[in-house]
Amino acid sequence: MTTIKMFGADWCPDCLRAKAFMKENNISFEYIDVDKSEEASRLVEKINNGKRIIPTVLIDDQPYTNPNNGILREVLGIEDNREKKVYDSVIIGAGAAGLTTAIYAQRDRFSTLILEKRNIGGNAFLTEKIENYPGFQSISGPELMQRMADQATELGATIELGVDVRGVFEEGDIFRLETNDGEFYGRSVVVATGSSYKKLRIPNEEDLIGSGVHFCATCDGAFYKDKEVIVVGGGNSALEEGLHLADFTKKVKFVNINENFKATETYLEQLATYDNIEVYHNRASLEFVTDEEEKFKGIKVRHNQTGAEDVITADGAFIFIGLQPNTGFIKKLVDLDERKFIQTNDQQETSVPGIFAAGDNRKGAIAQVAFAVGEGVAASYALRKYLKAKAYQPSSPVKALQVA
Ligand SMILES: Cc1cc2nc3c(=O)[nH]c(=O)nc-3n(C[C@H](O)[C@H](O)[C@H](O)COP(=O)(O)OP(=O)(O)OC[C@H]3O[C@@H](n4cnc5c(N)ncnc54)[C@H](O)[C@@H]3O)c2cc1C
């Protein structure tokens, strides 16, 4: 009998995805929370050459680091019984834009399949608290996004997690999507892939990602409880994430290339209430510095005016210096702008009829949940117009929302 041990943590999105996949397929496994076991945490680091990557799954003692659902299906011999059909629309990305498109399209009875490479919720899922989404004075990102996903699936949308779309191809009147986990087909496609954090592109960054250098405080911050961290950046995201880290770490050291923070007043007011924050303005990041065992030690910076170089030490660093759109997989098919955002007209139509874009990956979008939701609504209208012009009949059975 196969023995399976999964090392994870409650706050890790890929752990949630992998656990859900195992449960859906009735696979028994032992789940070990690395936050509750020093020994487990050390084992994960040993398996991954010093990197703290979860989920790490041991299948008959063979380690798999953050395996996607396709790999789990293959290694565990799980039959692929997913329905293979041509959906009225395949939506790439289960963030606010993609989920909203699905809610609206399903209400029009268009069948939708959402392909998501990680877990539901996109960037908003990684946000501790959202306090500017109308209707909620304050709501946690995971709760808001789970509500959107539940609404979409209750209306009949199918969500496939762990599916990374690698290419979209026009084949006659339909689109074929190539992924890490098989092919999928749609009469239309909505690209709602959002954006990801930019790297600093300085020496030692690549080697230290996952073991000292991070891009998501909600995902990896818990590793630094009572330790010191550096936050690189000076905008809203850097402040929001840095303040979250300051709640449970010993010290947060902000490294900002500009003279001042470029963040909203609310964050600046909150910042002033912490006594465990140090701020280094006007510093260019030169390289990450390691100790004699090649473990993270700090960041070398240069003062923009004096030219003085210095090493700021800490146990880890979090980088929040802006976002880049997740559009590499579609760059050969649709027109992008010089910053790689998808160009559309004001009806979310890309340069390819039948392919629409919504949310943070679209040129001109404002990176906010409420805006992404609006973009999803507009994309659903556009795909309805497109499918109706092609005389396609909606193919989803009528589903009523189950309201408690
Ligand atoms: C730290 C932080 C704090 C924020 N705080 C707030 C806030 O307080 N209020 C607010 O309104 N907004 C906030 N935002 C912005 C908000 O999260 C985004 O504007 C919103 O999530 C955009 O939604 P989206 O659907 O366009 O993209 P995303 O949320 O990025 O979702 C895109 C999804 O597509 C998936 N994907 C990408 N490429 C592929 C692929 N090839 N195949 C399959 N799936 C793919 C991704 O995994 C992701 O789940 C915050 C953002 C960050 C990063």
mmCIF file with all atom_site columns, N, CA, C and O in Angstrom, residues 132-148:
data_model
loop_
_atom_site.group_PDB
_atom_site.id
_atom_site.type_symbol
_atom_site.label_atom_id
_atom_site.label_alt_id
_atom_site.label_comp_id
_atom_site.label_asym_id
_atom_site.label_entity_id
_atom_site.label_seq_id
_atom_site.pdbx_PDB_ins_code
_atom_site.Cartn_x
_atom_site.Cartn_y
_atom_site.Cartn_z
_atom_site.occupancy
_atom_site.B_iso_or_equiv
_atom_site.pdbx_formal_charge
_atom_site.auth_seq_id
_atom_site.auth_comp_id
_atom_site.auth_asym_id
_atom_site.auth_atom_id
_atom_site.pdbx_PDB_model_num
ATOM 1  N N  . ASN A 1 132 ? -11.581 48.027 1.280  1.00 0.00 ? 132 ASN A N  1
ATOM 2  C CA . ASN A 1 132 ? -12.106 48.983 0.299  1.00 0.00 ? 132 ASN A CA 1
ATOM 3  C C  . ASN A 1 132 ? -12.952 48.304 -0.762 1.00 0.00 ? 132 ASN A C  1
ATOM 4  O O  . ASN A 1 132 ? -13.135 48.824 -1.843 1.00 0.00 ? 132 ASN A O  1
ATOM 5  N N  . TYR A 1 133 ? -13.475 47.113 -0.443 1.00 0.00 ? 133 TYR A N  1
ATOM 6  C CA . TYR A 1 133 ? -14.393 46.469 -1.385 1.00 0.00 ? 133 TYR A CA 1
ATOM 7  C C  . TYR A 1 133 ? -15.801 46.831 -0.940 1.00 0.00 ? 133 TYR A C  1
ATOM 8  O O  . TYR A 1 133 ? -16.205 46.497 0.185  1.00 0.00 ? 133 TYR A O  1
ATOM 9  N N  . PRO A 1 134 ? -16.538 47.549 -1.813 1.00 0.00 ? 134 PRO A N  1
ATOM 10 C CA . PRO A 1 134 ? -17.835 48.071 -1.373 1.00 0.00 ? 134 PRO A CA 1
ATOM 11 C C  . PRO A 1 134 ? -18.741 46.978 -0.803 1.00 0.00 ? 134 PRO A C  1
ATOM 12 O O  . PRO A 1 134 ? -18.816 45.872 -1.334 1.00 0.00 ? 134 PRO A O  1
ATOM 13 N N  . GLY A 1 135 ? -19.394 47.324 0.292  1.00 0.00 ? 135 GLY A N  1
ATOM 14 C CA . GLY A 1 135 ? -20.318 46.374 0.907  1.00 0.00 ? 135 GLY A CA 1
ATOM 15 C C  . GLY A 1 135 ? -19.721 45.675 2.114  1.00 0.00 ? 135 GLY A C  1
ATOM 16 O O  . GLY A 1 135 ? -20.447 45.095 2.914  1.00 0.00 ? 135 GLY A O  1
ATOM 17 N N  . PHE A 1 136 ? -18.407 45.687 2.201  1.00 0.00 ? 136 PHE A N  1
ATOM 18 C CA . PHE A 1 136 ? -17.743 45.070 3.365  1.00 0.00 ? 136 PHE A CA 1
ATOM 19 C C  . PHE A 1 136 ? -16.795 46.106 3.982  1.00 0.00 ? 136 PHE A C  1
ATOM 20 O O  . PHE A 1 136 ? -15.855 46.527 3.309  1.00 0.00 ? 136 PHE A O  1
ATOM 21 N N  . GLN A 1 137 ? -17.061 46.464 5.224  1.00 0.00 ? 137 GLN A N  1
ATOM 22 C CA . GLN A 1 137 ? -16.116 47.406 5.858  1.00 0.00 ? 137 GLN A CA 1
ATOM 23 C C  . GLN A 1 137 ? -14.732 46.781 5.960  1.00 0.00 ? 137 GLN A C  1
ATOM 24 O O  . GLN A 1 137 ? -13.720 47.423 5.790  1.00 0.00 ? 137 GLN A O  1
ATOM 25 N N  . SER A 1 138 ? -14.733 45.488 6.245  1.00 0.00 ? 138 SER A N  1
ATOM 26 C CA . SER A 1 138 ? -13.470 44.757 6.314  1.00 0.00 ? 138 SER A CA 1
ATOM 27 C C  . SER A 1 138 ? -13.785 43.283 6.120  1.00 0.00 ? 138 SER A C  1
ATOM 28 O O  . SER A 1 138 ? -14.704 42.748 6.736  1.00 0.00 ? 138 SER A O  1
ATOM 29 N N  . ILE A 1 139 ? -13.033 42.664 5.240  1.00 0.00 ? 139 ILE A N  1
ATOM 30 C CA . ILE A 1 139 ? -13.245 41.230 5.012  1.00 0.00 ? 139 ILE A CA 1
ATOM 31 C C  . ILE A 1 139 ? -11.889 40.627 4.660  1.00 0.00 ? 139 ILE A C  1
ATOM 32 O O  . ILE A 1 139 ? -11.059 41.285 4.022  1.00 0.00 ? 139 ILE A O  1
ATOM 33 N N  . SER A 1 140 ? -11.659 39.391 5.073  1.00 0.00 ? 140 SER A N  1
ATOM 34 C CA . SER A 1 140 ? -10.364 38.790 4.728  1.00 0.00 ? 140 SER A CA 1
ATOM 35 C C  . SER A 1 140 ? -10.391 38.415 3.242  1.00 0.00 ? 140 SER A C  1
ATOM 36 O O  . SER A 1 140 ? -11.448 38.052 2.700  1.00 0.00 ? 140 SER A O  1
ATOM 37 N N  . GLY A 1 141 ? -9.230  38.531 2.605  1.00 0.00 ? 141 GLY A N  1
ATOM 38 C CA . GLY A 1 141 ? -9.143  38.188 1.176  1.00 0.00 ? 141 GLY A CA 1
ATOM 39 C C  . GLY A 1 141 ? -9.655  36.779 0.915  1.00 0.00 ? 141 GLY A C  1
ATOM 40 O O  . GLY A 1 141 ? -10.503 36.581 0.026  1.00 0.00 ? 141 GLY A O  1
ATOM 41 N N  . PRO A 1 142 ? -9.175  35.769 1.685  1.00 0.00 ? 142 PRO A N  1
ATOM 42 C CA . PRO A 1 142 ? -9.648  34.403 1.430  1.00 0.00 ? 142 PRO A CA 1
ATOM 43 C C  . PRO A 1 142 ? -11.170 34.277 1.522  1.00 0.00 ? 142 PRO A C  1
ATOM 44 O O  . PRO A 1 142 ? -11.787 33.594 0.706  1.00 0.00 ? 142 PRO A O  1
ATOM 45 N N  . GLU A 1 143 ? -11.783 34.966 2.509  1.00 0.00 ? 143 GLU A N  1
ATOM 46 C CA . GLU A 1 143 ? -13.236 34.802 2.640  1.00 0.00 ? 143 GLU A CA 1
ATOM 47 C C  . GLU A 1 143 ? -13.974 35.409 1.444  1.00 0.00 ? 143 GLU A C  1
ATOM 48 O O  . GLU A 1 143 ? -14.871 34.789 0.869  1.00 0.00 ? 143 GLU A O  1
ATOM 49 N N  . LEU A 1 144 ? -13.558 36.614 1.058  1.00 0.00 ? 144 LEU A N  1
ATOM 50 C CA . LEU A 1 144 ? -14.222 37.257 -0.086 1.00 0.00 ? 144 LEU A CA 1
ATOM 51 C C  . LEU A 1 144 ? -14.095 36.394 -1.336 1.00 0.00 ? 144 LEU A C  1
ATOM 52 O O  . LEU A 1 144 ? -15.066 36.171 -2.069 1.00 0.00 ? 144 LEU A O  1
ATOM 53 N N  . MET A 1 145 ? -12.895 35.869 -1.555 1.00 0.00 ? 145 MET A N  1
ATOM 54 C CA . MET A 1 145 ? -12.663 35.120 -2.791 1.00 0.00 ? 145 MET A CA 1
ATOM 55 C C  . MET A 1 145 ? -13.359 33.758 -2.760 1.00 0.00 ? 145 MET A C  1
ATOM 56 O O  . MET A 1 145 ? -13.854 33.287 -3.773 1.00 0.00 ? 145 MET A O  1
ATOM 57 N N  . GLN A 1 146 ? -13.416 33.138 -1.567 1.00 0.00 ? 146 GLN A N  1
ATOM 58 C CA . GLN A 1 146 ? -14.134 31.859 -1.466 1.00 0.00 ? 146 GLN A CA 1
ATOM 59 C C  . GLN A 1 146 ? -15.618 32.071 -1.767 1.00 0.00 ? 146 GLN A C  1
ATOM 60 O O  . GLN A 1 146 ? -16.254 31.251 -2.425 1.00 0.00 ? 146 GLN A O  1
ATOM 61 N N  . ARG A 1 147 ? -16.157 33.219 -1.305 1.00 0.00 ? 147 ARG A N  1
ATOM 62 C CA . ARG A 1 147 ? -17.563 33.510 -1.592 1.00 0.00 ? 147 ARG A CA 1
ATOM 63 C C  . ARG A 1 147 ? -17.793 33.620 -3.099 1.00 0.00 ? 147 ARG A C  1
ATOM 64 O O  . ARG A 1 147 ? -18.780 33.141 -3.632 1.00 0.00 ? 147 ARG A O  1
ATOM 65 N N  . MET A 1 148 ? -16.862 34.314 -3.781 1.00 0.00 ? 148 MET A N  1
ATOM 66 C CA . MET A 1 148 ? -17.016 34.457 -5.247 1.00 0.00 ? 148 MET A CA 1
ATOM 67 C C  . MET A 1 148 ? -16.944 33.086 -5.919 1.00 0.00 ? 148 MET A C  1
ATOM 68 O O  . MET A 1 148 ? -17.711 32.784 -6.828 1.00 0.00 ? 148 MET A O  1
#
